[in-house]
Structures are given as structure tokens and as C-alpha cells.
Short mmCIF file of N, CA and C in Angstrom, two decimals:
data_model
loop_
_atom_site.label_atom_id
_atom_site.label_comp_id
_atom_site.label_asym_id
_atom_site.label_seq_id
_atom_site.Cartn_x
_atom_site.Cartn_y
_atom_site.Cartn_z
N MET A 1 -1.77 -84.23 50.39
CA MET A 1 -1.30 -84.84 49.26
C MET A 1 -2.23 -86.12 49.15
N ALA A 2 -2.54 -86.34 48.09
CA ALA A 2 -3.57 -87.46 47.46
C ALA A 2 -2.63 -88.58 47.77
N LYS A 3 -3.64 -89.86 48.17
CA LYS A 3 -2.88 -90.92 48.53
C LYS A 3 -2.92 -91.76 47.14
N LYS A 4 -1.92 -92.53 47.14
CA LYS A 4 -1.80 -93.22 45.76
C LYS A 4 -2.46 -94.77 46.16
N LEU A 5 -2.80 -95.55 45.33
CA LEU A 5 -3.54 -96.92 45.60
C LEU A 5 -2.74 -97.75 46.20
N GLU A 6 -1.33 -97.81 46.25
CA GLU A 6 -0.36 -98.49 47.01
C GLU A 6 -0.61 -98.07 48.42
N ASP A 7 -0.84 -97.32 48.78
CA ASP A 7 -1.06 -96.66 50.08
C ASP A 7 -2.24 -97.35 50.82
N TYR A 8 -3.32 -97.98 50.21
CA TYR A 8 -4.37 -98.42 50.62
C TYR A 8 -4.35 -99.86 50.72
N VAL A 9 -3.28 -100.68 50.12
CA VAL A 9 -2.84 -102.09 49.95
C VAL A 9 -1.74 -102.17 51.28
N ARG A 10 -2.58 -103.45 52.27
CA ARG A 10 -1.78 -103.92 53.27
C ARG A 10 -1.08 -104.90 52.91
N THR A 11 0.30 -105.07 53.45
CA THR A 11 1.04 -105.94 53.17
C THR A 11 1.44 -106.61 54.54
N ILE A 12 1.38 -108.03 54.37
CA ILE A 12 1.53 -109.36 55.23
C ILE A 12 2.84 -109.96 55.29
N PRO A 13 3.64 -109.67 55.84
CA PRO A 13 5.04 -110.66 55.67
C PRO A 13 4.79 -111.94 56.16
N ASP A 14 5.30 -112.84 55.32
CA ASP A 14 5.35 -114.31 55.82
C ASP A 14 4.27 -115.09 55.81
N PHE A 15 3.11 -114.75 54.84
CA PHE A 15 1.77 -115.18 54.78
C PHE A 15 1.50 -115.38 53.34
N PRO A 16 1.00 -116.74 53.07
CA PRO A 16 1.05 -118.03 54.03
C PRO A 16 1.80 -118.78 54.51
N GLU A 17 3.21 -118.46 53.96
CA GLU A 17 4.35 -119.16 54.47
C GLU A 17 5.35 -118.16 54.40
N LYS A 18 6.76 -118.57 55.24
CA LYS A 18 7.69 -117.64 55.17
C LYS A 18 8.22 -116.92 53.77
N GLY A 19 8.54 -115.99 53.84
CA GLY A 19 9.15 -115.40 52.67
C GLY A 19 8.37 -114.68 51.53
N ILE A 20 6.88 -115.13 51.78
CA ILE A 20 6.06 -114.39 50.84
C ILE A 20 5.48 -113.18 51.37
N MET A 21 5.48 -111.95 50.88
CA MET A 21 4.44 -110.82 51.15
C MET A 21 3.25 -110.56 50.66
N PHE A 22 2.27 -111.03 51.35
CA PHE A 22 1.04 -111.21 50.79
C PHE A 22 0.39 -109.58 50.68
N ARG A 23 -0.22 -109.62 49.55
CA ARG A 23 -0.58 -108.13 49.44
C ARG A 23 -2.28 -108.10 49.64
N ASP A 24 -2.90 -107.43 50.40
CA ASP A 24 -4.31 -107.59 51.07
C ASP A 24 -4.93 -106.59 50.39
N ILE A 25 -6.02 -106.96 49.66
CA ILE A 25 -6.97 -105.80 48.95
C ILE A 25 -8.01 -105.52 49.79
N THR A 26 -8.35 -106.03 51.03
CA THR A 26 -9.46 -105.86 52.00
C THR A 26 -9.06 -104.45 52.38
N THR A 27 -8.11 -103.86 52.56
CA THR A 27 -8.17 -102.69 52.94
C THR A 27 -8.01 -101.53 51.84
N VAL A 28 -8.16 -101.90 50.93
CA VAL A 28 -8.53 -101.11 49.68
C VAL A 28 -9.92 -100.90 49.32
N LEU A 29 -10.69 -102.26 49.80
CA LEU A 29 -12.16 -102.21 49.85
C LEU A 29 -12.76 -101.70 50.72
N GLN A 30 -12.18 -101.40 52.00
CA GLN A 30 -12.90 -101.02 53.29
C GLN A 30 -13.03 -99.58 53.53
N ASP A 31 -12.27 -98.89 52.25
CA ASP A 31 -11.90 -97.65 52.61
C ASP A 31 -12.49 -97.02 51.33
N ALA A 32 -13.68 -96.28 51.42
CA ALA A 32 -14.18 -95.74 50.17
C ALA A 32 -13.33 -95.14 49.19
N ASP A 33 -12.66 -94.32 49.50
CA ASP A 33 -11.81 -93.42 48.55
C ASP A 33 -10.57 -94.58 47.99
N GLY A 34 -10.31 -95.42 48.55
CA GLY A 34 -9.38 -96.52 48.26
C GLY A 34 -10.14 -97.55 47.16
N PHE A 35 -11.26 -97.76 47.26
CA PHE A 35 -12.14 -98.59 46.42
C PHE A 35 -12.34 -97.69 45.07
N HIS A 36 -12.89 -96.33 45.26
CA HIS A 36 -12.96 -95.68 44.27
C HIS A 36 -11.85 -95.62 43.41
N LEU A 37 -10.84 -95.13 44.06
CA LEU A 37 -9.54 -95.06 43.17
C LEU A 37 -9.00 -96.34 42.48
N ALA A 38 -9.24 -97.45 43.03
CA ALA A 38 -9.23 -98.62 42.40
C ALA A 38 -9.80 -98.90 41.11
N ILE A 39 -11.28 -98.51 41.09
CA ILE A 39 -12.10 -99.01 40.11
C ILE A 39 -11.56 -97.59 38.96
N ASP A 40 -11.32 -96.69 39.61
CA ASP A 40 -11.21 -95.50 38.52
C ASP A 40 -9.77 -95.87 37.99
N SER A 41 -8.78 -96.15 38.82
CA SER A 41 -7.35 -96.68 38.11
C SER A 41 -7.44 -98.01 37.03
N LEU A 42 -8.38 -98.70 37.38
CA LEU A 42 -8.66 -99.92 36.29
C LEU A 42 -9.38 -99.61 35.13
N LYS A 43 -10.33 -98.70 35.37
CA LYS A 43 -10.75 -97.90 34.18
C LYS A 43 -9.97 -97.17 33.22
N ASP A 44 -9.08 -96.55 33.83
CA ASP A 44 -7.96 -95.84 33.15
C ASP A 44 -7.17 -96.90 32.26
N LEU A 45 -6.86 -97.89 32.79
CA LEU A 45 -6.12 -99.03 31.70
C LEU A 45 -6.85 -99.42 30.64
N ILE A 46 -8.30 -99.16 30.52
CA ILE A 46 -8.98 -99.73 29.40
C ILE A 46 -9.74 -98.38 28.46
N LYS A 47 -9.17 -97.18 28.94
CA LYS A 47 -10.08 -96.10 28.36
C LYS A 47 -10.09 -96.04 26.90
N ASP A 48 -8.94 -96.44 26.28
CA ASP A 48 -8.76 -96.57 24.74
C ASP A 48 -8.95 -97.35 24.04
N ILE A 49 -9.62 -98.72 24.84
CA ILE A 49 -9.91 -99.86 24.12
C ILE A 49 -11.36 -100.02 23.82
N ASP A 50 -11.38 -100.58 22.74
CA ASP A 50 -12.82 -100.79 21.86
C ASP A 50 -13.04 -102.08 22.37
N PHE A 51 -14.07 -102.10 23.22
CA PHE A 51 -14.64 -103.68 23.68
C PHE A 51 -16.06 -103.78 24.01
N ASP A 52 -16.79 -105.26 24.17
CA ASP A 52 -18.16 -105.31 24.20
C ASP A 52 -18.25 -105.71 25.45
N VAL A 53 -17.56 -106.60 26.06
CA VAL A 53 -17.70 -107.45 27.55
C VAL A 53 -16.61 -107.44 28.37
N ILE A 54 -17.03 -107.28 29.72
CA ILE A 54 -15.91 -107.69 30.77
C ILE A 54 -16.24 -108.69 31.29
N ALA A 55 -14.97 -109.55 31.57
CA ALA A 55 -15.42 -110.92 32.23
C ALA A 55 -14.32 -111.10 33.53
N GLY A 56 -14.92 -111.48 34.54
CA GLY A 56 -13.94 -111.54 35.90
C GLY A 56 -14.14 -112.84 36.53
N ALA A 57 -12.90 -113.00 37.04
CA ALA A 57 -12.58 -114.51 37.51
C ALA A 57 -13.06 -114.47 38.98
N GLU A 58 -13.57 -115.48 39.13
CA GLU A 58 -13.90 -115.72 40.56
C GLU A 58 -12.83 -115.83 41.64
N SER A 59 -12.96 -115.06 42.78
CA SER A 59 -14.06 -113.90 43.47
C SER A 59 -13.52 -112.75 43.23
N ARG A 60 -12.50 -112.54 43.29
CA ARG A 60 -11.91 -110.86 43.31
C ARG A 60 -12.02 -110.09 41.98
N GLY A 61 -12.09 -111.23 40.90
CA GLY A 61 -11.99 -110.29 39.53
C GLY A 61 -13.75 -109.88 39.69
N PHE A 62 -14.82 -110.55 40.64
CA PHE A 62 -16.24 -110.10 40.42
C PHE A 62 -16.30 -109.02 41.25
N ILE A 63 -15.54 -108.47 42.62
CA ILE A 63 -15.57 -107.40 43.11
C ILE A 63 -14.92 -105.98 42.44
N PHE A 64 -14.02 -106.07 41.40
CA PHE A 64 -13.50 -105.17 40.82
C PHE A 64 -14.29 -105.11 39.33
N GLY A 65 -14.36 -106.25 38.73
CA GLY A 65 -15.11 -106.39 37.55
C GLY A 65 -16.24 -105.71 37.30
N ALA A 66 -17.39 -106.04 38.37
CA ALA A 66 -18.96 -105.69 38.11
C ALA A 66 -18.88 -104.20 38.57
N PRO A 67 -18.17 -103.48 39.27
CA PRO A 67 -18.63 -102.08 39.25
C PRO A 67 -17.98 -101.53 38.04
N LEU A 68 -16.87 -102.01 37.68
CA LEU A 68 -15.92 -101.57 36.42
C LEU A 68 -17.31 -101.49 35.05
N ALA A 69 -17.90 -102.75 34.90
CA ALA A 69 -18.58 -103.02 34.19
C ALA A 69 -20.21 -101.91 34.25
N TYR A 70 -20.50 -101.50 35.45
CA TYR A 70 -21.62 -100.78 35.57
C TYR A 70 -21.40 -99.28 35.14
N GLU A 71 -19.89 -99.28 35.60
CA GLU A 71 -19.44 -97.58 35.44
C GLU A 71 -19.31 -97.34 33.67
N LEU A 72 -19.08 -98.59 33.14
CA LEU A 72 -18.78 -98.24 31.77
C LEU A 72 -19.98 -98.67 31.02
N HIS A 73 -20.99 -99.24 31.65
CA HIS A 73 -22.19 -99.66 31.09
C HIS A 73 -21.98 -100.50 29.83
N LYS A 74 -21.25 -101.94 30.42
CA LYS A 74 -20.96 -102.78 29.81
C LYS A 74 -21.51 -103.93 30.39
N PRO A 75 -21.65 -105.28 29.77
CA PRO A 75 -22.09 -106.62 30.28
C PRO A 75 -20.90 -107.32 31.15
N PHE A 76 -21.35 -107.72 32.19
CA PHE A 76 -20.40 -108.23 33.10
C PHE A 76 -20.73 -109.92 32.97
N VAL A 77 -19.47 -110.54 32.82
CA VAL A 77 -19.80 -112.26 32.60
C VAL A 77 -18.90 -112.65 33.80
N LEU A 78 -19.59 -113.96 34.51
CA LEU A 78 -18.57 -114.61 35.27
C LEU A 78 -17.96 -115.89 35.05
N ILE A 79 -16.40 -116.00 35.33
CA ILE A 79 -15.93 -116.71 35.43
C ILE A 79 -15.80 -117.35 36.81
N ARG A 80 -16.25 -119.11 36.82
CA ARG A 80 -16.50 -119.66 38.07
C ARG A 80 -15.51 -121.13 38.03
N LYS A 81 -15.51 -121.22 39.28
CA LYS A 81 -15.00 -122.77 39.58
C LYS A 81 -15.93 -123.65 39.22
N LYS A 82 -15.59 -124.70 38.72
CA LYS A 82 -16.42 -125.82 38.31
C LYS A 82 -17.55 -126.28 38.80
N GLY A 83 -18.47 -126.41 38.58
CA GLY A 83 -19.88 -126.85 39.03
C GLY A 83 -20.74 -125.81 39.79
N LYS A 84 -20.33 -124.45 39.54
CA LYS A 84 -21.00 -123.41 40.07
C LYS A 84 -22.07 -122.48 39.09
N LEU A 85 -21.83 -122.55 38.26
CA LEU A 85 -22.97 -122.22 36.86
C LEU A 85 -24.26 -123.04 36.45
N PRO A 86 -25.17 -122.54 36.67
CA PRO A 86 -26.40 -123.52 36.40
C PRO A 86 -26.90 -124.00 34.98
N ALA A 87 -26.36 -122.99 34.13
CA ALA A 87 -26.97 -123.31 32.94
C ALA A 87 -25.57 -124.11 32.39
N GLU A 88 -25.68 -124.36 30.56
CA GLU A 88 -24.75 -125.20 29.95
C GLU A 88 -23.37 -124.45 30.00
N THR A 89 -22.19 -125.08 30.33
CA THR A 89 -20.96 -124.36 30.25
C THR A 89 -19.90 -124.92 29.46
N VAL A 90 -18.95 -124.17 29.22
CA VAL A 90 -17.51 -124.84 28.70
C VAL A 90 -16.71 -124.55 29.63
N SER A 91 -15.63 -125.53 29.67
CA SER A 91 -14.67 -125.46 30.90
C SER A 91 -13.21 -125.68 30.38
N GLU A 92 -12.22 -125.02 31.36
CA GLU A 92 -10.90 -125.27 31.17
C GLU A 92 -10.13 -125.75 32.29
N THR A 93 -9.42 -126.68 32.28
CA THR A 93 -8.57 -127.10 33.39
C THR A 93 -7.07 -126.44 33.06
N TYR A 94 -6.39 -126.21 34.30
CA TYR A 94 -5.21 -125.67 34.28
C TYR A 94 -4.48 -126.00 35.55
N ASP A 95 -3.09 -125.98 35.37
CA ASP A 95 -2.22 -126.56 36.49
C ASP A 95 -2.11 -125.25 37.70
N LEU A 96 -2.19 -125.94 38.87
CA LEU A 96 -1.75 -124.95 40.01
C LEU A 96 -0.33 -125.56 40.64
N GLU A 97 0.26 -124.73 41.52
CA GLU A 97 1.48 -125.23 42.12
C GLU A 97 1.21 -126.71 42.50
N TYR A 98 0.44 -126.73 43.14
CA TYR A 98 0.35 -128.40 43.57
C TYR A 98 -1.46 -128.86 43.04
N GLY A 99 -1.22 -129.48 41.87
CA GLY A 99 -2.50 -130.10 41.26
C GLY A 99 -2.99 -129.43 40.07
N GLN A 100 -4.47 -129.35 40.21
CA GLN A 100 -5.13 -128.75 39.05
C GLN A 100 -6.38 -127.95 39.62
N ALA A 101 -6.80 -127.08 38.44
CA ALA A 101 -8.22 -126.28 38.93
C ALA A 101 -8.75 -126.35 37.45
N THR A 102 -10.47 -125.92 37.38
CA THR A 102 -11.05 -126.20 36.56
C THR A 102 -11.88 -124.86 36.78
N ILE A 103 -12.00 -123.93 35.27
CA ILE A 103 -12.90 -122.74 35.42
C ILE A 103 -13.99 -123.07 34.39
N GLU A 104 -15.10 -122.32 34.74
CA GLU A 104 -16.05 -122.53 33.54
C GLU A 104 -16.98 -121.11 33.28
N MET A 105 -17.32 -121.12 32.06
CA MET A 105 -18.28 -119.92 31.64
C MET A 105 -19.40 -120.40 31.16
N HIS A 106 -20.50 -119.85 30.97
CA HIS A 106 -21.64 -120.28 30.39
C HIS A 106 -21.51 -120.14 29.03
N LYS A 107 -22.01 -121.08 28.34
CA LYS A 107 -21.66 -121.20 26.87
C LYS A 107 -22.32 -120.17 26.28
N ASP A 108 -23.44 -119.63 26.36
CA ASP A 108 -23.86 -118.19 26.00
C ASP A 108 -23.63 -116.84 26.58
N SER A 109 -22.45 -116.77 27.43
CA SER A 109 -21.92 -115.64 27.89
C SER A 109 -20.96 -114.79 27.07
N ILE A 110 -20.44 -115.36 26.00
CA ILE A 110 -19.93 -114.69 25.18
C ILE A 110 -20.33 -114.85 23.70
N ALA A 111 -20.81 -114.07 22.85
CA ALA A 111 -21.24 -114.36 21.47
C ALA A 111 -19.97 -114.37 20.71
N PRO A 112 -19.57 -115.07 19.49
CA PRO A 112 -18.48 -114.95 18.56
C PRO A 112 -18.31 -113.63 17.95
N GLY A 113 -17.11 -113.29 17.94
CA GLY A 113 -16.55 -111.91 17.71
C GLY A 113 -16.61 -110.82 18.29
N GLN A 114 -17.30 -111.18 19.79
CA GLN A 114 -17.39 -110.42 20.97
C GLN A 114 -16.11 -109.64 21.13
N LYS A 115 -15.58 -108.60 21.55
CA LYS A 115 -14.19 -108.42 22.24
C LYS A 115 -14.32 -108.12 23.79
N VAL A 116 -13.49 -108.71 24.37
CA VAL A 116 -13.68 -109.13 25.86
C VAL A 116 -12.23 -108.49 26.71
N VAL A 117 -12.55 -107.69 27.79
CA VAL A 117 -11.56 -107.68 28.40
C VAL A 117 -11.78 -108.39 29.83
N LEU A 118 -10.43 -108.84 30.22
CA LEU A 118 -10.51 -109.86 31.26
C LEU A 118 -9.94 -109.21 32.36
N ILE A 119 -10.62 -109.61 33.76
CA ILE A 119 -10.11 -108.72 34.95
C ILE A 119 -10.06 -109.53 36.09
N ASP A 120 -8.93 -109.69 36.83
CA ASP A 120 -8.56 -110.15 38.24
C ASP A 120 -8.15 -109.03 39.01
N ASP A 121 -8.07 -109.52 40.31
CA ASP A 121 -7.39 -108.50 41.23
C ASP A 121 -5.82 -108.60 41.18
N LEU A 122 -5.05 -109.94 40.77
CA LEU A 122 -3.82 -110.08 41.00
C LEU A 122 -3.55 -111.05 39.75
N ILE A 123 -2.15 -110.54 39.26
CA ILE A 123 -1.47 -111.54 38.44
C ILE A 123 -0.18 -112.37 39.22
N ALA A 124 -0.17 -113.35 39.43
CA ALA A 124 0.99 -114.03 40.05
C ALA A 124 1.51 -115.07 38.87
N THR A 125 1.09 -116.52 38.63
CA THR A 125 1.60 -117.14 37.59
C THR A 125 1.26 -117.22 36.44
N GLY A 126 -0.20 -116.06 36.27
CA GLY A 126 -1.09 -116.16 35.16
C GLY A 126 -1.69 -117.62 34.43
N GLY A 127 -1.80 -118.23 35.16
CA GLY A 127 -2.48 -119.63 34.97
C GLY A 127 -4.05 -119.36 35.04
N THR A 128 -4.45 -118.58 35.80
CA THR A 128 -5.96 -118.55 35.97
C THR A 128 -6.63 -117.91 34.59
N MET A 129 -5.84 -116.51 34.45
CA MET A 129 -6.11 -115.78 33.15
C MET A 129 -5.79 -116.41 31.88
N ALA A 130 -4.87 -117.06 31.80
CA ALA A 130 -4.78 -117.72 30.68
C ALA A 130 -5.60 -118.92 30.29
N ALA A 131 -6.01 -119.71 31.29
CA ALA A 131 -7.38 -120.61 31.26
C ALA A 131 -8.79 -119.74 30.87
N ALA A 132 -8.91 -118.57 31.34
CA ALA A 132 -9.86 -117.72 31.25
C ALA A 132 -10.25 -117.12 29.80
N ALA A 133 -8.82 -117.00 29.34
CA ALA A 133 -8.77 -116.24 27.96
C ALA A 133 -9.15 -117.35 27.10
N HIS A 134 -8.46 -118.85 27.20
CA HIS A 134 -8.85 -119.83 26.65
C HIS A 134 -10.37 -120.02 26.41
N LEU A 135 -11.03 -119.87 27.52
CA LEU A 135 -12.50 -119.87 27.70
C LEU A 135 -13.20 -118.87 26.57
N VAL A 136 -12.80 -117.84 26.68
CA VAL A 136 -13.37 -116.79 25.92
C VAL A 136 -13.33 -117.22 24.40
N GLU A 137 -12.02 -117.50 24.09
CA GLU A 137 -11.78 -118.02 22.63
C GLU A 137 -12.37 -119.33 22.24
N LYS A 138 -12.61 -120.34 22.99
CA LYS A 138 -13.44 -121.41 22.68
C LYS A 138 -14.90 -120.82 22.41
N LEU A 139 -15.41 -119.76 23.02
CA LEU A 139 -16.82 -119.25 22.62
C LEU A 139 -16.62 -118.12 21.55
N GLY A 140 -15.75 -118.26 20.63
CA GLY A 140 -15.39 -117.42 19.40
C GLY A 140 -15.06 -115.84 20.03
N GLY A 141 -15.10 -115.50 21.32
CA GLY A 141 -14.50 -114.23 21.93
C GLY A 141 -13.02 -113.85 21.69
N ASP A 142 -13.01 -112.76 21.36
CA ASP A 142 -11.53 -112.12 21.03
C ASP A 142 -11.11 -111.22 22.38
N VAL A 143 -10.33 -111.63 23.01
CA VAL A 143 -9.50 -110.87 24.51
C VAL A 143 -8.66 -110.04 23.91
N VAL A 144 -9.19 -108.81 24.18
CA VAL A 144 -8.60 -107.60 23.52
C VAL A 144 -7.73 -106.95 24.59
N LYS A 145 -7.82 -107.24 26.07
CA LYS A 145 -7.13 -106.70 26.95
C LYS A 145 -7.25 -107.50 28.24
N ILE A 146 -6.38 -107.81 29.04
CA ILE A 146 -6.42 -108.53 30.40
C ILE A 146 -5.86 -107.63 31.42
N ILE A 147 -6.53 -106.94 32.57
CA ILE A 147 -6.13 -106.17 33.34
C ILE A 147 -6.07 -106.65 34.90
N PHE A 148 -5.20 -106.14 35.55
CA PHE A 148 -4.95 -106.71 37.19
C PHE A 148 -4.91 -105.30 38.03
N LEU A 149 -5.53 -105.34 39.13
CA LEU A 149 -5.21 -104.44 40.01
C LEU A 149 -3.65 -104.33 40.45
N MET A 150 -3.27 -105.48 40.71
CA MET A 150 -1.83 -105.68 41.05
C MET A 150 -1.07 -106.77 40.28
N GLU A 151 0.22 -106.89 40.37
CA GLU A 151 1.09 -107.59 39.83
C GLU A 151 2.24 -107.95 40.48
N LEU A 152 2.50 -109.46 40.70
CA LEU A 152 3.91 -109.68 41.45
C LEU A 152 4.88 -110.32 40.33
N GLU A 153 5.78 -109.29 39.96
CA GLU A 153 6.69 -109.49 39.04
C GLU A 153 7.40 -110.72 38.82
N GLY A 154 7.69 -111.05 40.32
CA GLY A 154 8.83 -112.25 40.67
C GLY A 154 8.08 -113.60 40.06
N LEU A 155 6.86 -113.67 39.80
CA LEU A 155 6.25 -114.89 39.36
C LEU A 155 6.26 -115.02 38.02
N GLU A 156 6.53 -113.91 37.25
CA GLU A 156 6.40 -114.06 35.76
C GLU A 156 5.19 -114.31 35.08
N GLY A 157 4.11 -114.07 35.74
CA GLY A 157 2.92 -114.33 34.85
C GLY A 157 2.85 -113.57 33.42
N ARG A 158 3.54 -112.61 33.12
CA ARG A 158 3.00 -112.09 32.03
C ARG A 158 3.80 -113.19 30.87
N LYS A 159 4.86 -114.06 31.27
CA LYS A 159 5.25 -114.73 30.40
C LYS A 159 4.01 -115.63 30.02
N VAL A 160 3.24 -116.08 30.73
CA VAL A 160 2.29 -117.11 30.19
C VAL A 160 1.14 -116.52 29.28
N LEU A 161 1.26 -115.02 29.75
CA LEU A 161 -0.11 -114.22 29.06
C LEU A 161 0.69 -113.46 27.83
N SER A 162 1.79 -113.86 27.46
CA SER A 162 2.56 -112.87 26.41
C SER A 162 1.82 -112.77 25.16
N LYS A 163 0.95 -113.49 24.78
CA LYS A 163 0.37 -113.39 23.46
C LYS A 163 -0.95 -112.02 23.48
N TYR A 164 -0.95 -111.69 24.74
CA TYR A 164 -2.23 -110.97 25.13
C TYR A 164 -1.64 -109.33 25.44
N ASP A 165 -2.59 -108.54 25.50
CA ASP A 165 -2.17 -106.95 26.04
C ASP A 165 -2.53 -107.23 27.35
N VAL A 166 -1.37 -107.04 28.34
CA VAL A 166 -1.83 -107.25 29.72
C VAL A 166 -1.27 -105.86 30.57
N GLU A 167 -2.15 -105.57 31.54
CA GLU A 167 -1.78 -104.26 32.15
C GLU A 167 -2.06 -104.37 33.77
N SER A 168 -1.19 -103.84 34.55
CA SER A 168 -1.66 -104.02 35.85
C SER A 168 -1.37 -102.43 36.52
N VAL A 169 -2.13 -102.17 37.44
CA VAL A 169 -2.18 -100.78 37.94
C VAL A 169 -0.97 -100.90 38.97
N ILE A 170 -0.69 -101.78 39.82
CA ILE A 170 0.39 -101.90 40.82
C ILE A 170 1.35 -102.84 40.73
N LYS A 171 2.63 -102.61 40.19
CA LYS A 171 3.71 -103.72 40.21
C LYS A 171 4.39 -103.80 41.60
N TYR A 172 4.60 -105.34 41.88
CA TYR A 172 5.55 -105.26 43.13
C TYR A 172 6.75 -106.29 42.72
N PRO A 173 7.76 -105.72 42.78
CA PRO A 173 8.87 -106.66 42.50
C PRO A 173 8.91 -108.15 43.63
N GLY A 174 9.39 -109.09 43.08
CA GLY A 174 9.44 -110.31 43.76
C GLY A 174 8.10 -111.12 43.95
N LYS A 175 7.88 -111.94 44.87
CA LYS A 175 6.42 -112.87 44.83
C LYS A 175 5.46 -112.42 45.90
#
């Protein structure tokens, strides 16, 4: 019987703190079949979407976004933490549980009117992807879909992204 993607994800209880079920993607990546299934599953989420560019959030969005872009012959755009990109950037600051973070994109990475698919490994609170979507929109792009490998439904990140078409391969109840 073929394994499901969930079968490749390792769950570590009480990490990083008690009560948290940490969903570890390293076990997906270190298994060739698991990694292949992950990319194919993400590709299925956008098979009927008309888009120009895939943009991924640092760093696990790079891991899944780059091979997906390669497979679909689309450009791949980096969304990085502040201060990591060498050319002129646009930035967006967003709230974390304790404090704030800032992400950036190169000003020339998205052309006005381009249709963009955003990707990351996990949707938790939705803050990072909401900020990423705002960056795309600042550059004149149109976010046509946001995809994730995994979703922690108990953290209700979809509410933050409610104006976007959001899909995830695996949904976990709870946090």
C-alpha cells in the first residue's frame, strides 16, 4: 500500500514546549519518495491555477517552492528576512507571538500585474504569509493562491488569510 504524505511527517510531542505537537518535515525531505510525494502534492494544489511566478518564504518555503517552480517551469522569487537581499527591496513588518519580524523582497522580483502563488511549509497563525502577500501587492502583483504543505488548524491562520485562496496538503487539528 502506498504511503500517504502524513506517514513521512515525524511528530515530536512537547517541542518546543509542553503541549505542542511539533510537525517535523525533515523526515519528509530525507526520504526520496516522501520528498517526491510532497512536491507532487503541492503541484496538485495549483494544477488548475493560472499564474506567472512562485514566491517562497525563507527558509522552508525555498525547500518546497524551488523544486515546484523548476517542475512547472516558472520563476521562483525569494521572500527573505530583513537585510539578506543585496539589491533594492520592499519590506513588511508583522507581529509575532513575542515581538515583530520584517521580511523583504527585491523591488524588481514581481512585475505589476503578475499572478503569484505563495508557498511555505506550514500555516500556523498566518502572519508570515499575510506579510508576504502584502509585499507582492506593494509591487503590483496579484496573489492568486497561497499553498502550504501542512496546516495547524487550531491556530486559525486561515482567518488572517481569509481574502486569499488558501490550501494545504495536510491538516492537523490543534496547535
